């Protein structure tokens, strides 16, 4: 969903560095996979095609923070539609 993002904090020896991968368009999502000593963060389209991928050594990852998209807008639209429908019903 547009607005999903993942922050990755990496240990660079003496300091830390922060990277961010976000779903930039509607219908895209961000997926996190941890396999074989690597952490992969990928932005995917609806069909599952990778748009961009970030790979990090798992031993260097300090923190991985997932920020889901703010869902308030879609809830207010659906609740408004439900109210209008129930108001028309006798």
PDB file of C-alpha atoms in Angstrom:
ATOM      1  CA  UNK A   1       0.000   0.000   0.000  1.00  0.00           C
ATOM      2  CA  UNK A   2       1.326   3.440  -0.833  1.00  0.00           C
ATOM      3  CA  UNK A   3       2.874   4.904   2.292  1.00  0.00           C
ATOM      4  CA  UNK A   4       4.256   1.639   3.704  1.00  0.00           C
ATOM      5  CA  UNK A   5       7.908   2.012   4.551  1.00  0.00           C
ATOM      6  CA  UNK A   6      10.723   0.121   6.237  1.00  0.00           C
ATOM      7  CA  UNK A   7      13.696   1.738   7.983  1.00  0.00           C
ATOM      8  CA  UNK A   8      16.911  -0.267   8.261  1.00  0.00           C
ATOM      9  CA  UNK A   9      19.659   0.787  10.678  1.00  0.00           C
ATOM     10  CA  UNK A  10      23.094  -0.634   9.822  1.00  0.00           C
ATOM     11  CA  UNK A  11      26.242  -0.781  11.958  1.00  0.00           C
ATOM     12  CA  UNK A  12      29.114   0.680   9.907  1.00  0.00           C
ATOM     13  CA  UNK A  13      31.851   0.120  12.461  1.00  0.00           C
ATOM     14  CA  UNK A  14      32.049   3.354  14.428  1.00  0.00           C
ATOM     15  CA  UNK A  15      28.602   4.707  13.624  1.00  0.00           C
ATOM     16  CA  UNK A  16      25.220   3.712  12.244  1.00  0.00           C
ATOM     17  CA  UNK A  17      23.624   4.479   8.913  1.00  0.00           C
ATOM     18  CA  UNK A  18      19.880   4.509   8.203  1.00  0.00           C
ATOM     19  CA  UNK A  19      18.259   3.428   4.940  1.00  0.00           C
ATOM     20  CA  UNK A  20      14.588   3.637   3.990  1.00  0.00           C
ATOM     21  CA  UNK A  21      12.568   1.654   1.443  1.00  0.00           C
ATOM     22  CA  UNK A  22       9.019   2.891   0.802  1.00  0.00           C
ATOM     23  CA  UNK A  23       6.074   1.941  -1.381  1.00  0.00           C
ATOM     24  CA  UNK A  24       6.067   4.964  -3.703  1.00  0.00           C
ATOM     25  CA  UNK A  25       2.889   4.345  -5.711  1.00  0.00           C
ATOM     26  CA  UNK A  26      -0.603   3.047  -5.064  1.00  0.00           C
ATOM     27  CA  UNK A  27      -0.815  -0.736  -5.172  1.00  0.00           C
ATOM     28  CA  UNK A  28       2.808  -1.318  -4.255  1.00  0.00           C
ATOM     29  CA  UNK A  29       3.957  -2.972  -1.064  1.00  0.00           C
ATOM     30  CA  UNK A  30       7.185  -3.484   0.869  1.00  0.00           C
ATOM     31  CA  UNK A  31       8.285  -6.998   1.804  1.00  0.00           C
ATOM     32  CA  UNK A  32      11.065  -8.034   4.223  1.00  0.00           C
ATOM     33  CA  UNK A  33      12.826 -11.402   3.899  1.00  0.00           C
ATOM     34  CA  UNK A  34      15.624 -12.791   6.075  1.00  0.00           C
ATOM     35  CA  UNK A  35      17.470 -15.683   4.436  1.00  0.00           C
ATOM     36  CA  UNK A  36      20.973 -17.135   4.386  1.00  0.00           C
ATOM     37  CA  UNK A  37      22.559 -14.320   6.393  1.00  0.00           C
ATOM     38  CA  UNK A  38      21.004 -11.559   4.275  1.00  0.00           C
ATOM     39  CA  UNK A  39      18.100  -9.228   4.970  1.00  0.00           C
ATOM     40  CA  UNK A  40      16.269  -8.226   1.783  1.00  0.00           C
ATOM     41  CA  UNK A  41      13.793  -5.347   1.695  1.00  0.00           C
ATOM     42  CA  UNK A  42      11.900  -5.204  -1.603  1.00  0.00           C
ATOM     43  CA  UNK A  43       9.290  -2.854  -3.053  1.00  0.00           C
ATOM     44  CA  UNK A  44       6.842  -4.979  -5.082  1.00  0.00           C
ATOM     45  CA  UNK A  45       4.099  -4.189  -7.591  1.00  0.00           C
ATOM     46  CA  UNK A  46       0.625  -5.751  -7.426  1.00  0.00           C
ATOM     47  CA  UNK A  47       1.765  -8.565  -9.707  1.00  0.00           C
ATOM     48  CA  UNK A  48       4.815  -9.307  -7.536  1.00  0.00           C
ATOM     49  CA  UNK A  49       7.520  -7.792  -9.744  1.00  0.00           C
ATOM     50  CA  UNK A  50      10.385  -6.212  -7.821  1.00  0.00           C
ATOM     51  CA  UNK A  51      10.777  -2.467  -8.345  1.00  0.00           C
ATOM     52  CA  UNK A  52      13.767  -2.012  -6.057  1.00  0.00           C
ATOM     53  CA  UNK A  53      15.627  -4.240  -3.614  1.00  0.00           C
ATOM     54  CA  UNK A  54      17.976  -3.420  -0.749  1.00  0.00           C
ATOM     55  CA  UNK A  55      20.208  -6.201   0.643  1.00  0.00           C
ATOM     56  CA  UNK A  56      22.131  -6.080   3.905  1.00  0.00           C
ATOM     57  CA  UNK A  57      24.241  -8.568   5.851  1.00  0.00           C
ATOM     58  CA  UNK A  58      22.090  -9.757   8.755  1.00  0.00           C
ATOM     59  CA  UNK A  59      25.022  -9.454  11.172  1.00  0.00           C
ATOM     60  CA  UNK A  60      25.241  -5.702  10.433  1.00  0.00           C
ATOM     61  CA  UNK A  61      21.529  -4.909  10.877  1.00  0.00           C
ATOM     62  CA  UNK A  62      20.964  -3.127  14.206  1.00  0.00           C
ATOM     63  CA  UNK A  63      17.234  -2.399  13.760  1.00  0.00           C
ATOM     64  CA  UNK A  64      14.531  -2.970  11.211  1.00  0.00           C
ATOM     65  CA  UNK A  65      11.419  -0.840  11.707  1.00  0.00           C
ATOM     66  CA  UNK A  66       8.264  -1.340   9.650  1.00  0.00           C
ATOM     67  CA  UNK A  67       5.893   1.631   9.317  1.00  0.00           C
ATOM     68  CA  UNK A  68       2.493   0.633   7.905  1.00  0.00           C
ATOM     69  CA  UNK A  69       0.612   3.196   5.825  1.00  0.00           C
ATOM     70  CA  UNK A  70      -1.850   5.417   7.633  1.00  0.00           C
ATOM     71  CA  UNK A  71      -5.209   3.754   7.030  1.00  0.00           C
ATOM     72  CA  UNK A  72      -7.421   6.597   8.304  1.00  0.00           C
ATOM     73  CA  UNK A  73      -8.369   7.857   4.820  1.00  0.00           C
ATOM     74  CA  UNK A  74      -9.629   4.504   3.535  1.00  0.00           C
ATOM     75  CA  UNK A  75     -11.592   3.877   6.769  1.00  0.00           C
ATOM     76  CA  UNK A  76     -13.321   7.276   6.576  1.00  0.00           C
ATOM     77  CA  UNK A  77     -14.312   6.674   2.935  1.00  0.00           C
ATOM     78  CA  UNK A  78     -15.765   3.241   3.711  1.00  0.00           C
ATOM     79  CA  UNK A  79     -17.607   4.444   6.816  1.00  0.00           C
ATOM     80  CA  UNK A  80     -19.072   7.399   4.876  1.00  0.00           C
ATOM     81  CA  UNK A  81     -20.241   5.065   2.089  1.00  0.00           C
ATOM     82  CA  UNK A  82     -21.880   2.778   4.649  1.00  0.00           C
ATOM     83  CA  UNK A  83     -23.709   5.701   6.261  1.00  0.00           C
ATOM     84  CA  UNK A  84     -25.034   6.978   2.931  1.00  0.00           C
ATOM     85  CA  UNK A  85     -26.284   3.504   1.996  1.00  0.00           C
ATOM     86  CA  UNK A  86     -28.057   2.971   5.305  1.00  0.00           C
ATOM     87  CA  UNK A  87     -29.640   6.461   5.094  1.00  0.00           C
ATOM     88  CA  UNK A  88     -31.298   5.611   1.743  1.00  0.00           C
ATOM     89  CA  UNK A  89     -32.751   2.334   2.964  1.00  0.00           C
ATOM     90  CA  UNK A  90     -36.321   2.800   4.326  1.00  0.00           C
TER      91      UNK A  90
END
